[in-house]
Amino acid sequence: QVQLVESGGGLVQPGGSLRLSCAASGIIFRIAAMGWYRQAPGKQRELVAGISSGGITNYVDSVKGRFTISRDNAKNTVYLQMNTLKPEDTAVYYCNKGLWSGGHYYSNDYWGQGTQVTVSS
């Protein structure tokens, strides 16, 4: 079955960096569109970044220029490099295997367990 396992979360000071990883199994990773979502307390889950099987990316406006999504098909892993972190980036971050259509990423029913990112001084 599909398994997505996130890692790399933690506590970081404002302005700091973290790199999240999501190891996938049970899928043909090289043809899969992948995405990162986040959910802060009391808020809806939102798409942070998506990447197509061909490496095309898109981002929510609030993270453009600070976050980078990438993939390593040899390792069946998708990454989210997060720089210049802000307190409002605090959330549980989830990996997702989804769909890519018309230049946009859409979630599917495959989620990881989530990893907590806390940005605080």
Coordinates of C-alpha atoms in Angstrom, one line a residue:
Q1 CA 0.0 0.0 0.0
V2 CA 1.0 3.6 -0.3
Q3 CA 3.2 4.9 2.5
L4 CA 4.4 8.4 2.9
V5 CA 6.8 9.1 5.8
E6 CA 7.8 12.7 6.7
S7 CA 10.8 13.7 8.7
G8 CA 12.9 16.8 9.4
G9 CA 10.5 19.0 11.5
G10 CA 11.5 20.7 14.7
L11 CA 11.8 23.9 16.6
V12 CA 13.7 26.7 14.9
Q13 CA 14.2 30.4 15.5
P14 CA 12.7 33.0 13.2
G15 CA 14.9 33.5 10.2
G16 CA 16.2 29.9 10.4
S17 CA 15.9 27.0 8.0
L18 CA 14.7 23.4 8.0
R19 CA 14.5 20.7 5.3
L20 CA 11.6 18.3 5.4
S21 CA 11.8 15.0 3.7
C22 CA 9.1 12.6 2.6
A23 CA 10.0 9.0 1.7
A24 CA 7.4 7.3 -0.5
S25 CA 6.7 3.6 -1.0
G26 CA 4.0 1.6 -2.7
I27 CA 3.9 3.9 -5.7
I28 CA 5.7 4.5 -8.9
F29 CA 7.3 7.6 -7.6
R30 CA 8.9 8.9 -10.8
I31 CA 5.4 9.4 -12.4
A32 CA 3.7 10.8 -9.3
A33 CA 2.9 14.4 -8.6
M34 CA 3.8 15.2 -5.0
G35 CA 2.9 18.0 -2.6
W36 CA 3.4 19.5 0.8
Y37 CA 0.5 20.8 2.9
R38 CA 0.4 22.4 6.3
Q39 CA -2.2 22.9 9.0
A40 CA -1.9 25.4 11.8
P41 CA -4.1 25.1 14.9
G42 CA -7.6 26.3 14.2
K43 CA -7.0 26.6 10.5
Q44 CA -7.7 24.6 7.4
R45 CA -5.1 22.5 5.8
E46 CA -3.5 24.5 2.9
L47 CA -1.3 23.5 0.0
V48 CA 2.3 24.9 0.4
A49 CA 4.0 23.6 -2.7
G50 CA 3.5 21.0 -5.4
I51 CA 5.8 19.3 -7.9
S52 CA 4.9 17.5 -11.1
S53 CA 6.5 14.3 -12.2
G54 CA 8.5 16.4 -14.6
G55 CA 9.7 18.8 -12.0
I56 CA 7.4 21.7 -12.5
T57 CA 6.6 23.5 -9.3
N58 CA 4.1 25.8 -7.8
Y59 CA 3.9 27.5 -4.4
V60 CA 1.4 29.4 -2.2
D61 CA 2.1 33.1 -2.4
S62 CA 3.2 33.3 1.3
V63 CA 6.2 31.0 0.8
K64 CA 7.4 32.1 -2.6
G65 CA 11.1 32.9 -2.6
R66 CA 11.6 31.2 0.8
F67 CA 10.6 27.6 0.3
T68 CA 11.8 25.2 -2.4
I69 CA 10.2 21.8 -3.3
S70 CA 12.3 19.2 -5.0
R71 CA 12.4 15.5 -5.7
D72 CA 14.9 12.7 -6.0
N73 CA 13.4 9.9 -8.0
A74 CA 16.3 7.6 -7.3
K75 CA 15.5 7.8 -3.6
N76 CA 11.7 8.0 -3.9
T77 CA 11.8 11.2 -1.8
V78 CA 10.4 14.7 -2.0
Y79 CA 11.9 17.5 -0.1
L80 CA 10.8 20.9 1.2
Q81 CA 13.6 23.3 1.9
M82 CA 12.3 26.1 4.1
N83 CA 14.4 29.2 4.6
T84 CA 13.8 32.5 6.4
L85 CA 11.2 30.9 8.5
K86 CA 8.5 33.0 10.2
P87 CA 6.3 32.3 13.2
E88 CA 3.3 32.1 10.9
D89 CA 5.0 29.1 9.2
T90 CA 4.3 27.1 12.4
A91 CA 2.1 24.1 11.5
V92 CA 2.0 20.4 11.0
Y93 CA 3.4 19.7 7.6
Y94 CA 2.0 16.8 5.6
C95 CA 3.3 15.1 2.4
N96 CA 0.7 14.1 -0.2
K97 CA 0.7 12.1 -3.4
G98 CA -1.7 13.9 -5.7
L99 CA -2.5 14.9 -9.3
W100 CA -1.1 17.5 -11.6
S101 CA -3.4 19.1 -14.1
G102 CA -3.4 22.4 -16.0
G103 CA -0.3 23.6 -14.2
H104 CA -1.7 23.0 -10.8
Y105 CA -1.4 20.5 -8.0
Y106 CA -4.4 18.7 -6.6
S107 CA -4.4 16.5 -3.5
N108 CA -5.4 12.9 -3.4
D109 CA -6.2 10.6 -0.5
Y110 CA -2.7 9.7 0.2
W111 CA -1.2 11.4 3.2
G112 CA 1.8 11.1 5.6
Q113 CA 1.5 11.3 9.3
G114 CA 2.8 14.8 9.4
T115 CA 5.8 16.5 11.0
Q116 CA 5.6 19.5 13.4
V117 CA 7.4 22.7 12.5
T118 CA 7.5 25.3 15.2
V119 CA 9.1 28.7 14.5
S120 CA 9.7 30.6 17.8
S121 CA 12.3 32.5 19.6

